[in-house]
Coordinates of C-alpha atoms in Angstrom, one line a residue:
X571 CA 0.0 0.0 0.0
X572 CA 1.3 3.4 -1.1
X573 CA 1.6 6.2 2.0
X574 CA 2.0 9.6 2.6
X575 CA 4.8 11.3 4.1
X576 CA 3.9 13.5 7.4
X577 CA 2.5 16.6 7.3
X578 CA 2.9 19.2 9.8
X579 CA 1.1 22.3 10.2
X580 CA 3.4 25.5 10.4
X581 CA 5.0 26.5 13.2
X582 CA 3.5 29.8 15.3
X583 CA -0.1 28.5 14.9
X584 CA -2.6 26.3 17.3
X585 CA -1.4 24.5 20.1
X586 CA -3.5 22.6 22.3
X587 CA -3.1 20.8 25.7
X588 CA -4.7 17.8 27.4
X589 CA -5.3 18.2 31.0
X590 CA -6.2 14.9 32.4
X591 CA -6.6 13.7 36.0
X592 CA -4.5 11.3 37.2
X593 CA -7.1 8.4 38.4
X594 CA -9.5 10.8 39.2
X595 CA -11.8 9.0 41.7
X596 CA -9.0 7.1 43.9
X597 CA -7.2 10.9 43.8
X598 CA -10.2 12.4 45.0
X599 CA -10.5 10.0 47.7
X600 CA -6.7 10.9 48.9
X601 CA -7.0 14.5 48.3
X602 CA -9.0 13.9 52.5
X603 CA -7.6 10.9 53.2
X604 CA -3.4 11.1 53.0
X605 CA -3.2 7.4 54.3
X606 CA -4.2 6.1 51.0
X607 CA -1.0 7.7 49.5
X608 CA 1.3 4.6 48.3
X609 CA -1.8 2.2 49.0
X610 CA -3.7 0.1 46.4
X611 CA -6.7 1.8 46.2
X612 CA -10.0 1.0 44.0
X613 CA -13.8 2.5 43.8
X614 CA -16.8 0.3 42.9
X615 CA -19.2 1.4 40.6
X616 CA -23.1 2.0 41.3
X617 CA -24.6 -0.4 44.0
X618 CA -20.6 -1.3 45.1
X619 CA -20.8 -4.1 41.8
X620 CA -17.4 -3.0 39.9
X621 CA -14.2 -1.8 39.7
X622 CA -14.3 1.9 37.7
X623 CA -11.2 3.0 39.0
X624 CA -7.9 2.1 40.5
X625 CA -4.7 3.9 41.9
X626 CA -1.2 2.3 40.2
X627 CA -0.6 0.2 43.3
X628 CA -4.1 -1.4 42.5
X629 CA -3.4 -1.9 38.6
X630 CA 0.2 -4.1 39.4
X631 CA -1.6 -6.1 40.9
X632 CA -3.6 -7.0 38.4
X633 CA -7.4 -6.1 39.4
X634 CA -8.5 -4.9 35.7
X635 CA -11.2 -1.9 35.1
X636 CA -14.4 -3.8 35.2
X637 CA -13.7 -6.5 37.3
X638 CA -16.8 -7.6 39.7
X639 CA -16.2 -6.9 43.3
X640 CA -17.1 -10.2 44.6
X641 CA -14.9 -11.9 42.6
X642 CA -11.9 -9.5 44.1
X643 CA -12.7 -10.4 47.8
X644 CA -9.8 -13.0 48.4
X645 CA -7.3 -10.6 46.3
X646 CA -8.6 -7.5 48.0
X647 CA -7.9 -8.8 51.5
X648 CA -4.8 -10.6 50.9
X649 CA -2.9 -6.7 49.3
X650 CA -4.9 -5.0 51.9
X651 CA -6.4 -3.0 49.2
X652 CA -8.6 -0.3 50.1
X653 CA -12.0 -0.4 48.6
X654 CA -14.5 2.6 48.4
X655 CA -18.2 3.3 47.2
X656 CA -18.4 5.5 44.4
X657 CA -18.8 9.7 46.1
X658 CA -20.3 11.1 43.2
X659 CA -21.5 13.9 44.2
X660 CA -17.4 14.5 45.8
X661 CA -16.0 13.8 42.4
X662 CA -18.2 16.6 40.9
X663 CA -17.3 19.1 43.2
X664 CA -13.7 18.5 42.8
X665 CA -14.4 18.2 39.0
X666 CA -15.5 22.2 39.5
X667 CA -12.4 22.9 41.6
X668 CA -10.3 21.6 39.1
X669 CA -11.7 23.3 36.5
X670 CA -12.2 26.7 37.5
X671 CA -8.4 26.3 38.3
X672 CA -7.9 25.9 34.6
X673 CA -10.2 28.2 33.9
X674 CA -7.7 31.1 35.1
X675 CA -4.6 29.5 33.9
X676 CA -5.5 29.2 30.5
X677 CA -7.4 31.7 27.6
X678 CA -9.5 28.9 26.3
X679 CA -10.7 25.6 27.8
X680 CA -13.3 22.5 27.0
X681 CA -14.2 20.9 29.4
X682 CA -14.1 17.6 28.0
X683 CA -15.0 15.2 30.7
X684 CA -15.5 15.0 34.4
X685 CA -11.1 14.6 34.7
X686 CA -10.3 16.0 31.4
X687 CA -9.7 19.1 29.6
X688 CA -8.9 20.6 26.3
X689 CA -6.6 23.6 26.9
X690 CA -5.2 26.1 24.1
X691 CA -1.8 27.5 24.6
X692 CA -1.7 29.3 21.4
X693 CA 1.0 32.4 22.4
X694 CA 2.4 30.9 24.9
X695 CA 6.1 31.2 24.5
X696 CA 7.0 28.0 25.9
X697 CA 3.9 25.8 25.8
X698 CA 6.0 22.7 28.5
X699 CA 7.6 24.9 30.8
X700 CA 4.0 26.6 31.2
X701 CA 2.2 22.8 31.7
X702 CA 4.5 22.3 34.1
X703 CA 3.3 25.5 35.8
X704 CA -0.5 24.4 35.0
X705 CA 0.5 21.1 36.7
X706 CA 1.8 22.0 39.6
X707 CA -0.8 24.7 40.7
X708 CA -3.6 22.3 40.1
X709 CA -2.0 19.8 42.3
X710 CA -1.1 23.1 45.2
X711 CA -4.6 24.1 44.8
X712 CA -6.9 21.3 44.9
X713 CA -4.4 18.5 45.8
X714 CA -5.5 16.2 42.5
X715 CA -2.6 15.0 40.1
X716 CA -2.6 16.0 36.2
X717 CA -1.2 14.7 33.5
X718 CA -0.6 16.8 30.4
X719 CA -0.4 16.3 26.6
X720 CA 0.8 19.0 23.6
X721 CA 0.1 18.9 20.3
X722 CA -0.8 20.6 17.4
X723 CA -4.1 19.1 17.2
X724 CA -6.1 17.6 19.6
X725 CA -5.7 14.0 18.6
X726 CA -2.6 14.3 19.1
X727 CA -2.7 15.8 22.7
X728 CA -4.8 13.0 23.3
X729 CA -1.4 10.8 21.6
X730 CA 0.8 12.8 24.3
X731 CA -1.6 12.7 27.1
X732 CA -1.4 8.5 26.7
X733 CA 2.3 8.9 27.0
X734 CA 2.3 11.5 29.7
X735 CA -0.1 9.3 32.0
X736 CA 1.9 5.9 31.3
X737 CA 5.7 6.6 30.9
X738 CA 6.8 8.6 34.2
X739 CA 9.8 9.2 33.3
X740 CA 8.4 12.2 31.0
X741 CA 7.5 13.8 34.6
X742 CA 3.3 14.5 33.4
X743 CA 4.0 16.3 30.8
X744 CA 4.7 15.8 27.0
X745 CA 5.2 17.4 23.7
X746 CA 4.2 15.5 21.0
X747 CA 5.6 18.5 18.8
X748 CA 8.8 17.0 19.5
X749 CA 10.1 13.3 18.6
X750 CA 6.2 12.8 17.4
X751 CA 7.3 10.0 14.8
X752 CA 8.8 7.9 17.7
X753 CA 5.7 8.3 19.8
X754 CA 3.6 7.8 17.7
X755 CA 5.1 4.6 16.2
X756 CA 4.9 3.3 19.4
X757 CA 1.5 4.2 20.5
X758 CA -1.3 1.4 19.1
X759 CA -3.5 2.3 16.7
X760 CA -6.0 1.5 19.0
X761 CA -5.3 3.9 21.5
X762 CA -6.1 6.5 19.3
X763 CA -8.6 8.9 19.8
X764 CA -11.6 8.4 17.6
X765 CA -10.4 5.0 16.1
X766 CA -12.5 2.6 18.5
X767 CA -12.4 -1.5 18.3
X768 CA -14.3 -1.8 15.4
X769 CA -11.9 0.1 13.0
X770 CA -8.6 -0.9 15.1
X771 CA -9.5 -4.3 14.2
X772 CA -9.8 -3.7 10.4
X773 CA -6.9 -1.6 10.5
X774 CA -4.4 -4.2 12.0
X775 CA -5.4 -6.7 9.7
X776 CA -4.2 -3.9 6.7
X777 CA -1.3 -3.9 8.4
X778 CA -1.8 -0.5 10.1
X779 CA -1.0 -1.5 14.0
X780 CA 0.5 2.1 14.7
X781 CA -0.8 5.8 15.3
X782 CA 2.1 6.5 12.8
X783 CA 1.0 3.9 10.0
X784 CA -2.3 5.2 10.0
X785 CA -1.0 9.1 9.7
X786 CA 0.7 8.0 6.8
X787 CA -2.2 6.1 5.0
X788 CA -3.4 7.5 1.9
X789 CA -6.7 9.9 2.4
X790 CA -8.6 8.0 -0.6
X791 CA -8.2 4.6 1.1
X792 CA -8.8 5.8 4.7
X793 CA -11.8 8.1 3.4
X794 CA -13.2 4.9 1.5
X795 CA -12.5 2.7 5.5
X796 CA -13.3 5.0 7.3
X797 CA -15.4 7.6 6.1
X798 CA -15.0 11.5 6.4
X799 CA -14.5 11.5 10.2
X800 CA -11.5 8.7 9.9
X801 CA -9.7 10.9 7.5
X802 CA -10.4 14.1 9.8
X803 CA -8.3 11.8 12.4
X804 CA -5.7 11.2 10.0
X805 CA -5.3 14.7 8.8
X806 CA -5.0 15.6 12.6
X807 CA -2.6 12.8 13.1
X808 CA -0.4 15.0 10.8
X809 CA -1.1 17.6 12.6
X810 CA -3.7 19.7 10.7
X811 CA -6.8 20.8 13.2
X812 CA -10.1 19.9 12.4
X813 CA -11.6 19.8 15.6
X814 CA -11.6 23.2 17.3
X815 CA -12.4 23.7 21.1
X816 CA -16.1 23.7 21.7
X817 CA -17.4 26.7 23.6
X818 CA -18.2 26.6 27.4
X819 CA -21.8 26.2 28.0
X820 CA -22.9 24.0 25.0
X821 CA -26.2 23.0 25.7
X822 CA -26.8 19.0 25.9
X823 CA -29.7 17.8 23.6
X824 CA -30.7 14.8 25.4
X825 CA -30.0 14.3 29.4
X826 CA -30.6 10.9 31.0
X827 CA -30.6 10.1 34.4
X828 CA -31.3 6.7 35.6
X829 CA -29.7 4.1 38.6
X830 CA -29.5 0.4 39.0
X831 CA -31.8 -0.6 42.3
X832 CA -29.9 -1.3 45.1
X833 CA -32.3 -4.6 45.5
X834 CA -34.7 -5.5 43.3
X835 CA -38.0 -3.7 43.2
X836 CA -42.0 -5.3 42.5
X837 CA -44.3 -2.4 43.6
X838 CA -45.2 0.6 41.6
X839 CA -45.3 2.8 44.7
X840 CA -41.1 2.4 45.0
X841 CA -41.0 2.7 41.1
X842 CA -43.0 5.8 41.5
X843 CA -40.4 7.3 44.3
X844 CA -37.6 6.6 41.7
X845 CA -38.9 7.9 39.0
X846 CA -39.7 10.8 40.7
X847 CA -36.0 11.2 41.7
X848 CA -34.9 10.8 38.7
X849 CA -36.9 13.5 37.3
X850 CA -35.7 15.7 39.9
X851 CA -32.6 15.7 39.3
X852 CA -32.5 15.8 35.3
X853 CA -34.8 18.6 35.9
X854 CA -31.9 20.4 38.1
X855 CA -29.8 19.5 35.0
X856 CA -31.9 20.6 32.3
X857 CA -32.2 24.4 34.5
X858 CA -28.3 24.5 34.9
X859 CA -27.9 25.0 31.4
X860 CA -31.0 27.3 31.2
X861 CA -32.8 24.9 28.7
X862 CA -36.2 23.4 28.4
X863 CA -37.7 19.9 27.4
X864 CA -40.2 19.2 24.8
X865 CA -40.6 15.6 25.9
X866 CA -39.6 13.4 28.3
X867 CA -39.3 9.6 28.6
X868 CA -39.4 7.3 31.2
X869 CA -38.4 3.6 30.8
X870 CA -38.2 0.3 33.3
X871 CA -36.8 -2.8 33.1
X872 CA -35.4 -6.6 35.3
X873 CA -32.2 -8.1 35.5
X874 CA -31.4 -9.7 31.7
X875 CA -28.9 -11.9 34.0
X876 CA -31.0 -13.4 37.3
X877 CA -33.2 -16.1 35.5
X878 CA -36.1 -13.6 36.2
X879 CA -39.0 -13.6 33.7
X880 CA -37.5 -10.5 31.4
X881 CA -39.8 -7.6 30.8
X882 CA -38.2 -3.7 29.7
X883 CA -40.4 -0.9 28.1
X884 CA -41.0 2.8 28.1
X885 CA -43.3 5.5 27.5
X886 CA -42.5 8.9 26.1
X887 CA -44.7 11.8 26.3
X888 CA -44.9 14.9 24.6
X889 CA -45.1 18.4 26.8
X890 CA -47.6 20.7 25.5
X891 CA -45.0 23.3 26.6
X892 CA -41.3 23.5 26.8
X893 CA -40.4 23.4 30.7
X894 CA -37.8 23.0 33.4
X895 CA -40.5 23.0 35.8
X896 CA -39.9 20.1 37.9
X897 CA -43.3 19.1 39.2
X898 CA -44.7 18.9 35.6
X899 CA -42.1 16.5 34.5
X900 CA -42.7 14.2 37.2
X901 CA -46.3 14.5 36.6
X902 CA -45.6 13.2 33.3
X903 CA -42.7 10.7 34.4
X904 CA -45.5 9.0 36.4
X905 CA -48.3 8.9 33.8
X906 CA -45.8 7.3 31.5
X907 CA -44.6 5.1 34.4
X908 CA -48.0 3.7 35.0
X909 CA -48.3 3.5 31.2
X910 CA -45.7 0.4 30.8
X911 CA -45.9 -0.6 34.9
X912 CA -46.9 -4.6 35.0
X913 CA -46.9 -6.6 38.5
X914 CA -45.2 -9.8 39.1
X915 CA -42.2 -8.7 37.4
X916 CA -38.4 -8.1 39.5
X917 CA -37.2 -4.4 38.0
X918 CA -33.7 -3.5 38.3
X919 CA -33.2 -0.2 36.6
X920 CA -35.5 2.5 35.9
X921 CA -34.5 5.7 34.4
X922 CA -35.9 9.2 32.9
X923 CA -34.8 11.1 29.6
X924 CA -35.2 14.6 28.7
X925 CA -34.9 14.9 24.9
X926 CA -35.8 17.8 22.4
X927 CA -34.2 20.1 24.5
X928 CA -33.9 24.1 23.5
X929 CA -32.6 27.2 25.1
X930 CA -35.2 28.5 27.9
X931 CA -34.6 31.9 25.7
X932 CA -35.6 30.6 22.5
X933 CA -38.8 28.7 23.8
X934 CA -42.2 29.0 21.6
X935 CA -45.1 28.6 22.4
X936 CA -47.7 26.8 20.1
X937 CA -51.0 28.3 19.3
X938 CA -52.7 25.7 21.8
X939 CA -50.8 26.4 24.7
X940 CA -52.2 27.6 28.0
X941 CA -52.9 31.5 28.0
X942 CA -51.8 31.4 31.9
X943 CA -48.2 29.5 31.1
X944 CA -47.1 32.9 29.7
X945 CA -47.9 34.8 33.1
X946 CA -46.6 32.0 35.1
X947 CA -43.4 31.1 33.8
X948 CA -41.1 33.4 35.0
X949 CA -42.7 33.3 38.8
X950 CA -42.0 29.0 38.2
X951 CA -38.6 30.0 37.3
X952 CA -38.1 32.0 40.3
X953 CA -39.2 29.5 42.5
X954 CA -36.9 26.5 40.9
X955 CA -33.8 28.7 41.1
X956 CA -34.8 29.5 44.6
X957 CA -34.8 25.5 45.5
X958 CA -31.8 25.4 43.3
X959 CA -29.7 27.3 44.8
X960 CA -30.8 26.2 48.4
X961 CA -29.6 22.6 47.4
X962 CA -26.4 23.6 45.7
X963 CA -25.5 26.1 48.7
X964 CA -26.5 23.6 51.6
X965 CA -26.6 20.5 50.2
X966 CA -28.2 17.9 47.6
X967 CA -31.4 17.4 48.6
X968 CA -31.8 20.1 51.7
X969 CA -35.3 20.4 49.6
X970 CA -37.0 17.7 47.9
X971 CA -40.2 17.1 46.5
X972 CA -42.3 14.5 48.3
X973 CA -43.1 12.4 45.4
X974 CA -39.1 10.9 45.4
X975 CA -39.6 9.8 49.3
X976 CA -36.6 11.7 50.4
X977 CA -33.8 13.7 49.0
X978 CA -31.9 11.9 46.6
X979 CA -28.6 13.2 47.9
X980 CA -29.5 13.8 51.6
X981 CA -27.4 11.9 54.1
X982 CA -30.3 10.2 55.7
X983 CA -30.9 8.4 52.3
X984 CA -27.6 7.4 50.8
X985 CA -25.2 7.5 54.2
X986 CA -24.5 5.9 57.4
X987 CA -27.6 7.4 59.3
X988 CA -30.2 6.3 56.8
X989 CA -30.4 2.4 57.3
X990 CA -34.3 2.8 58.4
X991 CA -34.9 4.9 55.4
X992 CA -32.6 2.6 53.0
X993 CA -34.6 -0.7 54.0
X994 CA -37.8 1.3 53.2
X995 CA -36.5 2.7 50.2
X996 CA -35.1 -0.4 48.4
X997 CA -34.3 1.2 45.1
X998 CA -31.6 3.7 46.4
X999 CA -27.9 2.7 45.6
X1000 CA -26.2 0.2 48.1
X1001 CA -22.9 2.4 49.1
X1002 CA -22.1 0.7 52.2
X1003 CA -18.2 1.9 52.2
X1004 CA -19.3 5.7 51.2
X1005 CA -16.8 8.4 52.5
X1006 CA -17.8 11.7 53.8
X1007 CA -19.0 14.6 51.5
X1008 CA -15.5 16.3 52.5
X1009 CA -16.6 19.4 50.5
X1010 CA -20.5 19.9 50.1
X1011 CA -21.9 18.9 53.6
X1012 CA -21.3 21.3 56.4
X1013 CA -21.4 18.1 59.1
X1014 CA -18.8 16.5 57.1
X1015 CA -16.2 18.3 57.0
X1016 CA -12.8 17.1 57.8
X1017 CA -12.0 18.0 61.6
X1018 CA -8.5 19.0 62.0
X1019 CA -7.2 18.4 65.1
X1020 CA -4.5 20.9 66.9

């Protein structure tokens, strides 16, 4: 097969940065609790079932990403590795520390993920010595390790960010601007951003195994494989952008929020609390980015693994008007709820979607709609910002609407003091080795003594 040579983009022009957290969950976790420095360290996924993240120590030792809990017992106990319940709701609020702290080191940032971020140092007359400075003041400030990858493009910060995470002997931080043709013959095809299993595999068997074989491929044959976004990676590859940063504040067209039950659940009066919470708190999403739903969609279903008789449906209705306005959607959550709800089956998982969502600015309101809703909006919108900001200034779930059975955050329903409340409420997330919420509950927080 014929290739191309490399192409780089001129010198003086874009330059982007990866900022990714260095296992972000088990570095959250040590930011409050310094004993877990040097320790293996994991956290369990929803209802304490999997491994979703690990600290070094726990990776040579072999526990893979995925791996079921129960089947870790022996291995846990015998390395004395420290296991925790997922602390979502710590993760986020470190997420926003780390962020804003990127957000005044650097001109322009996407936020890419809860641990990562694109960066541009465009300007910046030396790009590494200034990531080093990023680094370092994101660790000082918030205590949570980065890694950091440079490139011309953002595939390939994503290249150097691989390298900067894996190899430590780069120190966190590396320039893929430099000695890019050895890195990126030694980084797998696979582990390129945007190439996925499905085109890896077709692309080893053409004898492309390398980030570098594939930025040399011809464009007709990769266009023809891959299609129009392949070749955008390729071009990347060489270092030509074609994926700019996205601006801060894009609003999400669909927003899902669902759970697995932390036991299994038979009556509709526990499906109604959960579906309830669930609508809550994609309704607190939907507000944070001051948009609106035009329909919403609530679905159920049982365990595809138990032996239980399978059932799994939804309903999806359409809002006469646009709204935020959380006691309408989980008017509607329950109408579709009841909808698809049938007895004698085991349910698992139920969730809620929001979908057809539009800026709360641009909303329109169809001939049809209520004359009141017009008059009534904006004093609804001041009474959800009011709860809003009550919640995100004292706590999740300081207010909560009756219909969920109890704030979905609220210590008496996920933490140590709720057991009564947890029995009753069966669908709520088993998180029996929870930490404290170090940074968003005032009776939490970490005593220091003198």
């Amino acid at each position: 097969m014929q290739r191309n040579k490399g192409i780089t983009q001129k010198e003086g022009q874009s330059v982007f940065a990866l900022v990714d957290c260095n296992n972000f969950y088990v570095s959250c976790e040590r930011v409050f609790n310094p004993a877990l420095e040097g320790k293996p360290v994991v956290v369990l996924s929803n209802n304490d079932g999997c491994v979703i993240a690990r600290s070094n120590e726990a990776k040579s030792l072999g526990i893979q990403m995925g791996a079921p809990a129960f089947k870790c017992k022996g291995l846990f106990a015998r390395h004395g590795v420290r296991v925790h319940s997922s602390n979502y709701t710590l993760y986020a609020d470190m997420s926003k520390r780390v962020m804003d702290t990127l957000g005044r080191l650097a001109p322009e940032m996407e936020v890419y993920s809860i641990d990562e971020a694109f960066l541009s140092l465009a300007g910046f007359d030396d790009p590494v010595e200034y990531s080093r400075f990023i680094r370092n003041t994101v660790k000082r400030w918030t205590g949570v390790p980065i890694s950091v990858g440079i490139g011309r493009t953002k595939t390939l910060t994503k290249a150097a960010g691989w390298f900067a995470k894996k190899e430590q002997a780069y120190g966190g931080v590396v320039d893929i601007s430099a000695g890019g043709d050895e890195l990126l013959e030694r980084l797998e095809v696979g582990e390129v951003w945007g190439v996925g299993r499905r085109y890896a595999k077709m692309l080893i068997e053409a004898g492309i195994s390398t980030a570098l074989g594939l930025r040399d491929a011809p464009d007709e044959w990769v266009r023809k494989r891959m299609g129009v976004a392949g070749l955008r990676t390729v071009w990347e590859l060489r270092g030509t952008p074609c994926t700019p940063l996205k601006q801060a504040g894009a609003h999400k067209k669909r927003i899902v929020t669902s759970r697995m039950f932390g036991t299994l659940v038979e009556g509709l009066p526990e499906l109604r609390e959960a579906v309830a919470a669930y609508a809550s708190r994609a309704a607190e999403k939907i507000r944070s980015q001051e948009s609106v739903a035009s329909s919403i969609t609530v679905f159920i279903t049982t365990n595809r693994y138990n032996g239980d008789p399978r059932y799994s449906e939804s309903a999806t209705t359409r809002l006469p008007v646009p709204t935020s306005y959380t006691p309408e959607l989980i008017r509607c959550a329950h109408a579709g709820l009841e909808k698809i709800y049938k007895p004698g089956y085991r349910y698992n998982k139920a969730g809620v979607m929001l979908a057809d969502i539009v800026p709360a600015r641009e909303m329109q309101l169809g001939l049809l709609a209520p004359l009141v809703h017009a008059r009534d909006y904006s004093q609804l919108q001041r009474l959800m910002s009011s709860i809003d900001h009550i919640n995100a200034q004292w706590g999740s779930g300081t207010i909560w609407y009756a219909a969920a059975g109890g704030g979905e955050g609220a210590r008496g329903a996920e933490g140590t003091e709720g057991a009564e409340n947890r029995s009753r409420q069966g669908w709520r997330m088993r998180r029996s080795l929870l930490s404290p919420m170090f940074t968003t509950d005032w009776d939490e927080i970490p005593a220091v003594k003198a």
